[in-house]
Amino acid sequence: MTAGQALFVGGSWVEPEGGHYAVVDPATEETAGWAPEASPGQVRAACAAAREAFGPWSRTAPEDRAAILGRAADLIRRDLVAHAEVARAETGATTGTARGMQVGVAAARFRRYARVEPAEWAIPPQITEAGPMGRAGVLGALAVRQPVGVVACVTSYNNPWANAAGKVAPALAMGNTVVVKPAPQDPLSVYRMARALEAAGVPPGVVNVVSGRSTGVGEAAVESPDVDMVSFTGSTAVGRRIAEVCGRDMRRQLMELGGKGAALVFDDADLASAVAGIGTTFSFYSGQICTAPTRVLAQRGVYDRLVGQLAACARRLKVGDPREPDTFVGPVISAAHRDRVESYVELGRKEGAVVVAGGARPDVPVGFYVAPTLLADCTNAMRVAREEIFGPVVVVIPFDDEEEGIALAGDSDYGLIDYVWSGDVARAFRVARRLRAGGVGINTVGRNMEAPFGGFRKSGVGRDVGSYALHAYSEVQSIVWPG
């Protein structure tokens, strides 16, 4: 058997006590590598190492921490092609996505947090009445961002590079130490990130990576008394269980959970723009992304044309080998997930939806592929319209007027990212402000990476990205003195 990947604990590469398991290439169904299965004891050791390293690292000058992150960014960028090939093999992403949106974004995130920002700010002085000291006076105050401590970063399978970097980089910049528990399907990329950080000069124990298929691995990290905060990206169901554990010890948490993004398309919308944006659900990570506009609300005047153009979009996207340059839709992460997505399509049929495009397994000899699928004539009560499918499946629901469209968009357990397409900019902003979502895209699915990111309702707790991530991975301390 090929030598397996080691765990990264306390600055050392150690053999896993649980052995190794195969990481499967979703496109070929072959073994892409051998991932380590940590024991709960090794996870606790990683948390203890992070606790021991926290004091010295938190006292390291911000400029020195930033320099290490900058060197890590350069090292990741230097080996981008090799890193992207591993990411492609373990996630099934197309080569372009693996290079640009996975490894490239990770390097950019480390570079972003290599920029030192002020960690304290003055509070206006306040004149006080006589208090415990027996006299009135002026009190000055200073707000100071302090690191939280040890952060357990539990990452998602859809983008192991960018998701992990989005947690690790701001956490380290703020002076925290981290224990990263990557998704079991594709942890090899995260170990490569750890090697880049090690080479960049991260002190022992500041970054630790432990993986495994057993739920006990993640549970040991979340429940460790050495952990002060949990940053999680994944399903709402798992997030709820993690939040319960955090709540028992009043532990800090940042939760990026599920989504069922509503895309309101009004009669005056630019249909080409709407189709291009909504069509990314079919191709981008094969629909395995929580921000996707998977629930289309189309005003009746444009409904038939929009359905027709979305169907044409779905049919013309090439499904197949993600290494081929003309492939738009790669595989989903596993056979089990393919079965899950297909079961939702069948459920949609039973609920009365019309399968306008896709709906059958693509004629590809190997790999876990799902055809881009469009379900029309849906209602918001259908499970396919309410539950996160996490695949290349779009549902379309008609509405009559603005009020009905807003009401339908809000009738959801989720509230991560919604979208509005309209030629009337004033209306688009008016509607956006009424949507109960953490973010709203107007005539675009693009994201500003300095804007706060997070969800309402069951889509999560907290905000990160840009400067907001520095707040997310810090505690604010007030220092008060007599003026």
Short mmCIF file of C-alpha atoms in Angstrom, two decimals:
data_model
loop_
_atom_site.label_atom_id
_atom_site.label_comp_id
_atom_site.label_asym_id
_atom_site.label_seq_id
_atom_site.Cartn_x
_atom_site.Cartn_y
_atom_site.Cartn_z
CA MET A 1 0.00 0.00 0.00
CA THR A 2 1.19 3.53 -0.77
CA ALA A 3 2.57 5.36 2.26
CA GLY A 4 -0.15 7.39 3.89
CA GLN A 5 -0.31 10.97 5.04
CA ALA A 6 0.77 11.72 8.63
CA LEU A 7 -1.06 13.92 11.14
CA PHE A 8 0.38 17.32 12.06
CA VAL A 9 0.43 17.69 15.86
CA GLY A 10 2.55 20.03 17.94
CA GLY A 11 4.89 20.82 15.05
CA SER A 12 5.60 17.15 14.28
CA TRP A 13 4.32 14.77 11.62
CA VAL A 14 3.04 11.74 13.50
CA GLU A 15 1.60 8.42 12.42
CA PRO A 16 -2.13 8.02 13.01
CA GLU A 17 -3.18 5.51 15.64
CA GLY A 18 -6.26 4.63 13.58
CA GLY A 19 -4.30 3.75 10.44
CA HIS A 20 -5.16 5.15 7.01
CA TYR A 21 -8.18 5.16 4.72
CA ALA A 22 -8.52 5.69 0.99
CA VAL A 23 -9.44 9.10 -0.41
CA VAL A 24 -11.45 8.40 -3.57
CA ASP A 25 -11.25 10.47 -6.74
CA PRO A 26 -14.93 11.20 -7.54
CA ALA A 27 -14.18 11.35 -11.27
CA THR A 28 -12.37 8.03 -11.62
CA GLU A 29 -13.44 6.13 -8.49
CA GLU A 30 -9.75 5.34 -7.98
CA THR A 31 -7.68 6.01 -4.85
CA ALA A 32 -6.28 9.54 -4.87
CA GLY A 33 -4.29 9.08 -1.65
CA TRP A 34 -4.32 7.70 1.88
CA ALA A 35 -5.58 9.91 4.68
CA PRO A 36 -4.76 9.47 8.38
CA GLU A 37 -7.36 8.35 10.92
CA ALA A 38 -6.57 10.09 14.19
CA SER A 39 -7.55 8.61 17.52
CA PRO A 40 -9.50 10.77 19.99
CA GLY A 41 -6.36 10.80 22.13
CA GLN A 42 -4.34 12.28 19.27
CA VAL A 43 -6.99 14.94 18.74
CA ARG A 44 -6.81 15.86 22.41
CA ALA A 45 -3.02 15.99 22.12
CA ALA A 46 -3.36 18.42 19.20
CA CYS A 47 -5.66 20.63 21.28
CA ALA A 48 -3.22 20.51 24.19
CA ALA A 49 -0.35 21.47 21.86
CA ALA A 50 -2.38 24.42 20.57
CA ARG A 51 -3.09 25.49 24.15
CA GLU A 52 0.62 25.38 25.05
CA ALA A 53 1.54 27.39 21.94
CA PHE A 54 -1.16 30.00 22.45
CA GLY A 55 0.62 32.17 25.01
CA PRO A 56 3.84 32.76 23.04
CA TRP A 57 2.02 33.09 19.70
CA SER A 58 -0.52 35.58 21.05
CA ARG A 59 2.35 37.73 22.33
CA THR A 60 4.17 37.61 18.98
CA ALA A 61 4.19 41.01 17.27
CA PRO A 62 1.37 41.31 14.71
CA GLU A 63 3.95 42.24 12.10
CA ASP A 64 5.82 38.99 12.68
CA ARG A 65 2.61 36.94 12.45
CA ALA A 66 1.74 38.78 9.24
CA ALA A 67 5.15 38.03 7.75
CA ILE A 68 4.62 34.30 8.28
CA LEU A 69 1.21 34.45 6.62
CA GLY A 70 2.72 36.35 3.70
CA ARG A 71 5.43 33.72 3.24
CA ALA A 72 2.78 30.99 3.38
CA ALA A 73 0.83 32.76 0.63
CA ASP A 74 3.95 32.86 -1.55
CA LEU A 75 4.68 29.17 -0.96
CA ILE A 76 1.12 28.14 -1.78
CA ARG A 77 1.17 30.24 -4.93
CA ARG A 78 4.57 28.82 -5.94
CA ASP A 79 3.23 25.26 -5.94
CA LEU A 80 -0.26 26.13 -7.16
CA VAL A 81 -0.34 23.65 -10.05
CA ALA A 82 0.73 20.68 -7.92
CA HIS A 83 -1.65 21.65 -5.12
CA ALA A 84 -4.50 22.06 -7.58
CA GLU A 85 -3.93 18.61 -9.04
CA VAL A 86 -4.37 17.04 -5.59
CA ALA A 87 -7.44 19.20 -4.94
CA ARG A 88 -8.94 18.20 -8.27
CA ALA A 89 -8.31 14.52 -7.58
CA GLU A 90 -9.89 14.50 -4.13
CA THR A 91 -12.80 16.91 -4.73
CA GLY A 92 -13.71 16.32 -8.38
CA ALA A 93 -13.44 20.03 -9.16
CA THR A 94 -12.54 21.05 -12.67
CA THR A 95 -8.91 22.01 -13.19
CA GLY A 96 -9.82 25.67 -13.60
CA THR A 97 -11.85 25.69 -10.40
CA ALA A 98 -9.16 23.84 -8.45
CA ARG A 99 -6.50 26.31 -9.54
CA GLY A 100 -8.46 29.54 -9.37
CA MET A 101 -11.20 29.12 -6.79
CA GLN A 102 -9.56 26.62 -4.46
CA VAL A 103 -5.76 27.03 -4.26
CA GLY A 104 -5.73 30.53 -5.76
CA VAL A 105 -8.33 31.83 -3.31
CA ALA A 106 -6.49 30.20 -0.40
CA ALA A 107 -3.27 32.00 -1.32
CA ALA A 108 -5.19 35.26 -1.64
CA ARG A 109 -6.71 34.80 1.81
CA PHE A 110 -3.33 34.26 3.45
CA ARG A 111 -2.06 37.33 1.61
CA ARG A 112 -5.09 39.34 2.79
CA TYR A 113 -4.43 38.59 6.46
CA ALA A 114 -0.73 39.30 6.09
CA ARG A 115 -1.87 42.92 6.30
CA VAL A 116 -1.66 44.33 9.82
CA GLU A 117 -4.77 46.23 10.91
CA PRO A 118 -5.33 48.26 14.09
CA ALA A 119 -6.45 46.05 16.96
CA GLU A 120 -7.56 48.86 19.25
CA TRP A 121 -9.53 52.07 19.04
CA ALA A 122 -10.38 54.95 21.34
CA ILE A 123 -13.82 55.35 22.90
CA PRO A 124 -15.03 58.95 23.42
CA PRO A 125 -14.42 60.11 27.03
CA GLN A 126 -17.46 60.15 29.28
CA ILE A 127 -18.27 62.52 32.12
CA THR A 128 -19.55 60.45 35.05
CA GLU A 129 -21.56 61.25 38.15
CA ALA A 130 -20.21 60.32 41.56
CA GLY A 131 -19.71 56.57 41.70
CA PRO A 132 -18.03 53.98 43.92
CA MET A 133 -14.96 56.19 44.29
CA GLY A 134 -17.12 59.01 45.69
CA ARG A 135 -16.38 61.67 43.09
CA ALA A 136 -17.43 62.65 39.58
CA GLY A 137 -14.96 62.85 36.75
CA VAL A 138 -14.01 62.00 33.22
CA LEU A 139 -13.31 58.43 32.19
CA GLY A 140 -11.36 57.56 29.11
CA ALA A 141 -11.74 54.18 27.43
CA LEU A 142 -10.03 51.99 24.88
CA ALA A 143 -11.45 48.98 23.04
CA VAL A 144 -8.89 46.28 22.33
CA ARG A 145 -9.27 43.16 20.19
CA GLN A 146 -7.79 40.18 21.99
CA PRO A 147 -7.38 36.66 20.54
CA VAL A 148 -9.98 34.12 21.62
CA GLY A 149 -7.48 31.34 22.28
CA VAL A 150 -7.50 27.88 20.71
CA VAL A 151 -9.83 27.60 17.70
CA ALA A 152 -11.11 24.27 16.39
CA CYS A 153 -11.64 24.74 12.65
CA VAL A 154 -14.00 22.11 11.22
CA THR A 155 -14.04 22.52 7.45
CA SER A 156 -16.26 21.48 4.55
CA TYR A 157 -15.54 19.11 1.67
CA ASN A 158 -16.58 21.34 -1.21
CA ASN A 159 -13.51 23.61 -1.05
CA PRO A 160 -10.80 22.31 1.31
CA TRP A 161 -8.29 25.00 0.38
CA ALA A 162 -10.36 28.19 0.43
CA ASN A 163 -12.57 27.16 3.35
CA ALA A 164 -9.67 26.16 5.59
CA ALA A 165 -7.67 29.25 4.65
CA GLY A 166 -10.66 31.46 5.41
CA LYS A 167 -10.58 30.18 8.99
CA VAL A 168 -6.88 29.61 9.64
CA ALA A 169 -5.49 32.86 8.20
CA PRO A 170 -7.59 35.38 10.20
CA ALA A 171 -7.41 33.22 13.32
CA LEU A 172 -3.60 33.19 13.19
CA ALA A 173 -3.45 36.88 12.30
CA MET A 174 -5.36 37.66 15.51
CA GLY A 175 -2.95 35.58 17.61
CA ASN A 176 -5.03 32.44 18.02
CA THR A 177 -3.74 28.91 17.59
CA VAL A 178 -5.73 26.34 15.59
CA VAL A 179 -6.64 22.69 15.38
CA VAL A 180 -8.02 21.95 11.92
CA LYS A 181 -10.32 18.99 11.43
CA PRO A 182 -10.85 18.72 7.64
CA ALA A 183 -13.76 16.93 5.99
CA PRO A 184 -13.03 13.20 5.71
CA GLN A 185 -13.65 13.11 1.95
CA ASP A 186 -10.76 15.40 0.98
CA PRO A 187 -8.27 16.19 3.79
CA LEU A 188 -5.07 15.88 1.76
CA SER A 189 -5.18 19.50 0.59
CA VAL A 190 -5.34 20.78 4.16
CA TYR A 191 -2.17 18.85 5.05
CA ARG A 192 -0.47 20.54 2.11
CA MET A 193 -1.56 23.88 3.56
CA ALA A 194 -0.03 22.86 6.88
CA ARG A 195 3.28 22.06 5.18
CA ALA A 196 3.30 25.52 3.59
CA LEU A 197 2.68 27.12 6.99
CA GLU A 198 5.40 25.00 8.57
CA ALA A 199 7.87 26.05 5.86
CA ALA A 200 6.80 29.67 6.33
CA GLY A 201 7.92 29.52 9.96
CA VAL A 202 4.80 28.84 12.02
CA PRO A 203 6.03 27.78 15.51
CA PRO A 204 5.25 24.25 16.75
CA GLY A 205 1.71 23.82 18.05
CA VAL A 206 0.30 26.97 16.44
CA VAL A 207 -1.23 24.94 13.59
CA ASN A 208 -2.37 21.34 14.03
CA VAL A 209 -4.27 19.13 11.57
CA VAL A 210 -6.11 15.94 12.53
CA SER A 211 -8.45 13.99 10.27
CA GLY A 212 -10.59 10.89 10.23
CA ARG A 213 -13.82 9.32 9.04
CA SER A 214 -15.02 8.60 12.57
CA THR A 215 -17.35 11.17 14.11
CA GLY A 216 -15.25 10.74 17.25
CA VAL A 217 -12.45 12.79 15.66
CA GLY A 218 -14.56 15.91 15.28
CA GLU A 219 -16.30 15.33 18.60
CA ALA A 220 -12.97 15.14 20.44
CA ALA A 221 -11.93 18.50 18.97
CA VAL A 222 -15.22 20.25 19.70
CA GLU A 223 -15.47 18.87 23.24
CA SER A 224 -11.83 19.45 24.24
CA PRO A 225 -11.47 21.67 27.32
CA ASP A 226 -8.47 23.24 25.61
CA VAL A 227 -10.67 24.66 22.82
CA ASP A 228 -12.06 28.18 23.28
CA MET A 229 -13.90 28.55 19.97
CA VAL A 230 -15.31 26.36 17.20
CA SER A 231 -15.47 27.60 13.61
CA PHE A 232 -17.59 25.25 11.53
CA THR A 233 -18.70 25.09 7.92
CA GLY A 234 -21.17 22.39 6.98
CA SER A 235 -24.74 21.25 7.35
CA THR A 236 -27.25 22.85 9.67
CA ALA A 237 -27.89 19.48 11.33
CA VAL A 238 -24.25 19.03 12.34
CA GLY A 239 -23.95 22.71 13.22
CA ARG A 240 -26.84 22.37 15.66
CA ARG A 241 -25.08 19.53 17.47
CA ILE A 242 -21.83 21.47 17.66
CA ALA A 243 -23.69 24.54 18.98
CA GLU A 244 -25.21 22.43 21.76
CA VAL A 245 -21.72 21.36 22.87
CA CYS A 246 -20.44 24.94 22.68
CA GLY A 247 -23.42 26.19 24.65
CA ARG A 248 -22.68 23.92 27.60
CA ASP A 249 -19.33 25.63 28.19
CA MET A 250 -20.26 29.07 26.80
CA ARG A 251 -17.71 28.48 24.05
CA ARG A 252 -17.37 30.97 21.21
CA GLN A 253 -18.69 29.76 17.85
CA LEU A 254 -18.78 30.80 14.20
CA MET A 255 -21.22 28.78 12.11
CA GLU A 256 -21.51 28.85 8.31
CA LEU A 257 -24.34 26.43 7.65
CA GLY A 258 -26.78 25.45 4.91
CA GLY A 259 -28.45 27.60 2.30
CA LYS A 260 -31.36 27.54 -0.13
CA GLY A 261 -30.76 30.81 -1.91
CA ALA A 262 -33.80 32.50 -3.43
CA ALA A 263 -33.21 34.20 -6.78
CA LEU A 264 -36.02 36.66 -7.55
CA VAL A 265 -36.23 37.35 -11.29
CA PHE A 266 -38.59 40.18 -12.16
CA ASP A 267 -40.28 40.80 -15.50
CA ASP A 268 -37.85 43.60 -16.37
CA ALA A 269 -34.71 41.57 -15.63
CA ASP A 270 -31.84 41.06 -18.04
CA LEU A 271 -32.48 37.37 -18.71
CA ALA A 272 -29.02 36.68 -20.08
CA SER A 273 -27.51 37.91 -16.82
CA ALA A 274 -30.02 35.96 -14.72
CA VAL A 275 -29.45 32.73 -16.64
CA ALA A 276 -25.66 33.10 -16.44
CA GLY A 277 -25.84 33.69 -12.69
CA ILE A 278 -28.35 30.98 -11.86
CA GLY A 279 -26.57 28.61 -14.22
CA THR A 280 -23.52 28.61 -11.95
CA THR A 281 -25.52 26.25 -9.71
CA PHE A 282 -25.11 23.59 -12.41
CA SER A 283 -21.37 24.05 -12.89
CA PHE A 284 -19.71 25.67 -9.86
CA TYR A 285 -18.61 22.77 -7.61
CA SER A 286 -21.38 20.82 -9.37
CA GLY A 287 -23.90 22.66 -7.21
CA GLN A 288 -22.17 21.67 -3.96
CA ILE A 289 -22.09 25.17 -2.57
CA CYS A 290 -24.31 26.76 0.06
CA THR A 291 -24.44 30.16 -1.67
CA ALA A 292 -25.92 28.81 -4.92
CA PRO A 293 -29.17 30.37 -6.25
CA THR A 294 -30.98 27.03 -6.21
CA ARG A 295 -34.54 28.33 -5.62
CA VAL A 296 -35.60 30.55 -8.51
CA LEU A 297 -38.66 32.75 -8.03
CA ALA A 298 -39.72 33.96 -11.48
CA GLN A 299 -42.36 36.61 -12.10
CA ARG A 300 -45.04 35.23 -14.40
CA GLY A 301 -44.32 37.62 -17.25
CA VAL A 302 -40.84 36.16 -17.66
CA TYR A 303 -41.41 32.67 -16.26
CA ASP A 304 -41.68 30.66 -19.51
CA ARG A 305 -38.73 32.38 -21.18
CA LEU A 306 -36.56 31.98 -18.09
CA VAL A 307 -37.38 28.27 -17.78
CA GLY A 308 -36.61 27.74 -21.45
CA GLN A 309 -33.28 29.52 -21.29
CA LEU A 310 -32.23 27.81 -18.05
CA ALA A 311 -33.08 24.44 -19.60
CA ALA A 312 -30.98 25.28 -22.65
CA CYS A 313 -28.12 26.31 -20.35
CA ALA A 314 -28.33 23.04 -18.42
CA ARG A 315 -28.31 20.94 -21.59
CA ARG A 316 -25.30 22.59 -23.20
CA LEU A 317 -22.95 22.24 -20.24
CA LYS A 318 -20.51 19.40 -20.75
CA VAL A 319 -20.54 16.83 -17.95
CA GLY A 320 -17.45 14.67 -17.59
CA ASP A 321 -13.76 14.41 -16.78
CA PRO A 322 -12.83 17.53 -14.76
CA ARG A 323 -9.33 17.42 -16.25
CA GLU A 324 -10.67 18.23 -19.72
CA PRO A 325 -10.61 21.99 -20.47
CA ASP A 326 -14.12 22.04 -21.95
CA THR A 327 -15.76 20.31 -18.97
CA PHE A 328 -18.11 22.51 -16.97
CA VAL A 329 -19.72 19.96 -14.65
CA GLY A 330 -17.56 17.53 -12.74
CA PRO A 331 -18.71 14.81 -10.34
CA VAL A 332 -20.23 15.22 -6.91
CA ILE A 333 -18.12 14.14 -3.97
CA SER A 334 -19.23 10.50 -3.55
CA ALA A 335 -21.53 7.73 -4.68
CA ALA A 336 -23.62 8.21 -1.56
CA HIS A 337 -24.07 11.89 -2.29
CA ARG A 338 -24.94 11.19 -5.91
CA ASP A 339 -27.67 8.84 -4.69
CA ARG A 340 -28.93 11.53 -2.32
CA VAL A 341 -29.16 14.15 -5.06
CA GLU A 342 -30.87 11.73 -7.43
CA SER A 343 -33.38 10.82 -4.71
CA TYR A 344 -34.34 14.49 -4.47
CA VAL A 345 -34.94 14.67 -8.22
CA GLU A 346 -37.23 11.64 -7.97
CA LEU A 347 -38.95 13.21 -4.97
CA GLY A 348 -39.55 16.35 -7.02
CA ARG A 349 -41.27 14.27 -9.70
CA LYS A 350 -43.51 12.68 -7.09
CA GLU A 351 -44.34 16.09 -5.63
CA GLY A 352 -45.53 17.29 -9.04
CA ALA A 353 -42.52 19.15 -10.39
CA VAL A 354 -41.79 18.94 -14.12
CA VAL A 355 -38.26 17.81 -15.04
CA VAL A 356 -37.42 20.17 -17.88
CA ALA A 357 -33.72 19.29 -18.17
CA GLY A 358 -31.57 16.51 -16.75
CA GLY A 359 -33.15 14.07 -14.36
CA ALA A 360 -31.23 11.02 -15.62
CA ARG A 361 -27.73 9.86 -14.77
CA PRO A 362 -25.23 11.06 -17.41
CA ASP A 363 -23.75 8.50 -19.78
CA VAL A 364 -20.26 8.60 -18.23
CA PRO A 365 -18.68 5.17 -17.59
CA VAL A 366 -17.11 5.92 -14.19
CA GLY A 367 -17.42 8.66 -11.64
CA PHE A 368 -20.15 10.11 -9.44
CA TYR A 369 -21.89 12.36 -11.94
CA VAL A 370 -25.26 14.08 -11.78
CA ALA A 371 -26.74 15.79 -14.82
CA PRO A 372 -27.61 19.49 -14.46
CA THR A 373 -31.30 19.29 -13.64
CA LEU A 374 -34.09 21.88 -13.82
CA LEU A 375 -37.38 21.34 -12.02
CA ALA A 376 -40.19 23.68 -13.13
CA ASP A 377 -43.77 24.31 -11.96
CA CYS A 378 -42.69 23.91 -8.35
CA THR A 379 -44.35 25.31 -5.26
CA ASN A 380 -42.59 26.61 -2.20
CA ALA A 381 -44.19 23.84 -0.13
CA MET A 382 -42.31 21.09 -1.96
CA ARG A 383 -39.37 19.51 -0.17
CA VAL A 384 -37.17 20.12 -3.22
CA ALA A 385 -37.87 23.84 -2.73
CA ARG A 386 -37.33 23.85 1.03
CA GLU A 387 -34.40 21.49 1.66
CA GLU A 388 -30.78 21.92 0.67
CA ILE A 389 -30.01 19.41 -2.10
CA PHE A 390 -26.34 20.41 -2.54
CA GLY A 391 -26.08 19.36 -6.15
CA PRO A 392 -26.64 20.70 -9.69
CA VAL A 393 -30.41 20.99 -9.25
CA VAL A 394 -32.45 24.18 -9.66
CA VAL A 395 -36.16 24.57 -8.86
CA VAL A 396 -38.34 27.30 -10.40
CA ILE A 397 -41.42 28.78 -8.71
CA PRO A 398 -43.71 31.41 -10.28
CA PHE A 399 -44.96 34.54 -8.53
CA ASP A 400 -47.23 37.42 -9.47
CA ASP A 401 -46.05 40.63 -7.81
CA GLU A 402 -43.30 42.06 -5.66
CA GLU A 403 -45.02 41.37 -2.35
CA GLU A 404 -45.61 37.73 -3.22
CA GLY A 405 -42.01 37.31 -4.38
CA ILE A 406 -40.63 38.73 -1.13
CA ALA A 407 -43.00 36.54 0.91
CA LEU A 408 -41.93 33.40 -0.96
CA ALA A 409 -38.26 34.26 -0.55
CA GLY A 410 -38.73 34.68 3.18
CA ASP A 411 -40.67 31.44 3.59
CA SER A 412 -37.58 29.35 4.26
CA ASP A 413 -35.60 27.88 7.13
CA TYR A 414 -32.48 29.34 5.56
CA GLY A 415 -31.18 32.84 4.96
CA LEU A 416 -27.62 32.81 3.64
CA ILE A 417 -27.46 34.50 0.24
CA ASP A 418 -30.45 35.64 -1.87
CA TYR A 419 -30.41 37.29 -5.28
CA VAL A 420 -32.48 39.86 -7.17
CA TRP A 421 -32.54 40.42 -10.91
CA SER A 422 -34.36 43.56 -12.06
CA GLY A 423 -33.80 46.38 -14.50
CA ASP A 424 -35.25 48.76 -11.92
CA VAL A 425 -32.31 49.40 -9.62
CA ALA A 426 -34.43 51.23 -7.05
CA ARG A 427 -36.78 48.28 -6.80
CA ALA A 428 -33.88 45.83 -6.62
CA PHE A 429 -32.41 47.64 -3.60
CA ARG A 430 -35.84 48.02 -2.03
CA VAL A 431 -36.46 44.28 -2.32
CA ALA A 432 -32.93 43.42 -1.16
CA ARG A 433 -33.41 45.30 2.10
CA ARG A 434 -36.56 43.31 2.83
CA LEU A 435 -34.99 39.89 2.27
CA ARG A 436 -34.07 38.00 5.44
CA ALA A 437 -30.66 36.86 4.27
CA GLY A 438 -27.11 37.56 5.34
CA GLY A 439 -26.24 38.71 1.84
CA VAL A 440 -28.07 39.76 -1.31
CA GLY A 441 -26.66 39.89 -4.82
CA ILE A 442 -28.27 42.40 -7.17
CA ASN A 443 -27.94 41.36 -10.82
CA THR A 444 -24.88 39.28 -9.93
CA VAL A 445 -23.77 36.14 -8.11
CA GLY A 446 -20.35 37.67 -7.46
CA ARG A 447 -19.07 38.37 -3.94
CA ASN A 448 -17.07 41.26 -2.55
CA MET A 449 -14.52 39.51 -0.35
CA GLU A 450 -14.36 42.43 2.09
CA ALA A 451 -18.12 42.38 2.70
CA PRO A 452 -19.39 40.50 5.79
CA PHE A 453 -20.42 36.90 5.12
CA GLY A 454 -22.84 34.82 7.15
CA GLY A 455 -26.47 33.85 7.43
CA PHE A 456 -29.79 34.51 9.08
CA ARG A 457 -31.94 31.83 10.72
CA LYS A 458 -30.61 28.28 10.25
CA SER A 459 -27.90 29.42 7.85
CA GLY A 460 -25.50 30.24 10.63
CA VAL A 461 -24.21 32.38 13.46
CA GLY A 462 -21.68 35.20 13.11
CA ARG A 463 -19.92 36.93 10.25
CA ASP A 464 -16.49 36.60 8.69
CA VAL A 465 -14.47 37.62 5.58
CA GLY A 466 -12.36 40.77 5.37
CA SER A 467 -12.03 42.74 8.58
CA TYR A 468 -15.15 41.03 9.92
CA ALA A 469 -13.15 37.81 10.27
CA LEU A 470 -10.71 39.56 12.58
CA HIS A 471 -13.67 40.45 14.81
CA ALA A 472 -15.00 36.89 14.53
CA TYR A 473 -11.74 35.41 15.83
CA SER A 474 -11.29 37.90 18.66
CA GLU A 475 -12.78 39.05 21.92
CA VAL A 476 -13.19 42.79 22.54
CA GLN A 477 -11.77 44.07 25.80
CA SER A 478 -12.53 47.49 27.31
CA ILE A 479 -9.85 49.36 29.25
CA VAL A 480 -11.10 52.33 31.27
CA TRP A 481 -9.12 54.97 33.21
CA PRO A 482 -9.70 58.35 34.87
CA GLY A 483 -9.10 61.26 32.56
#
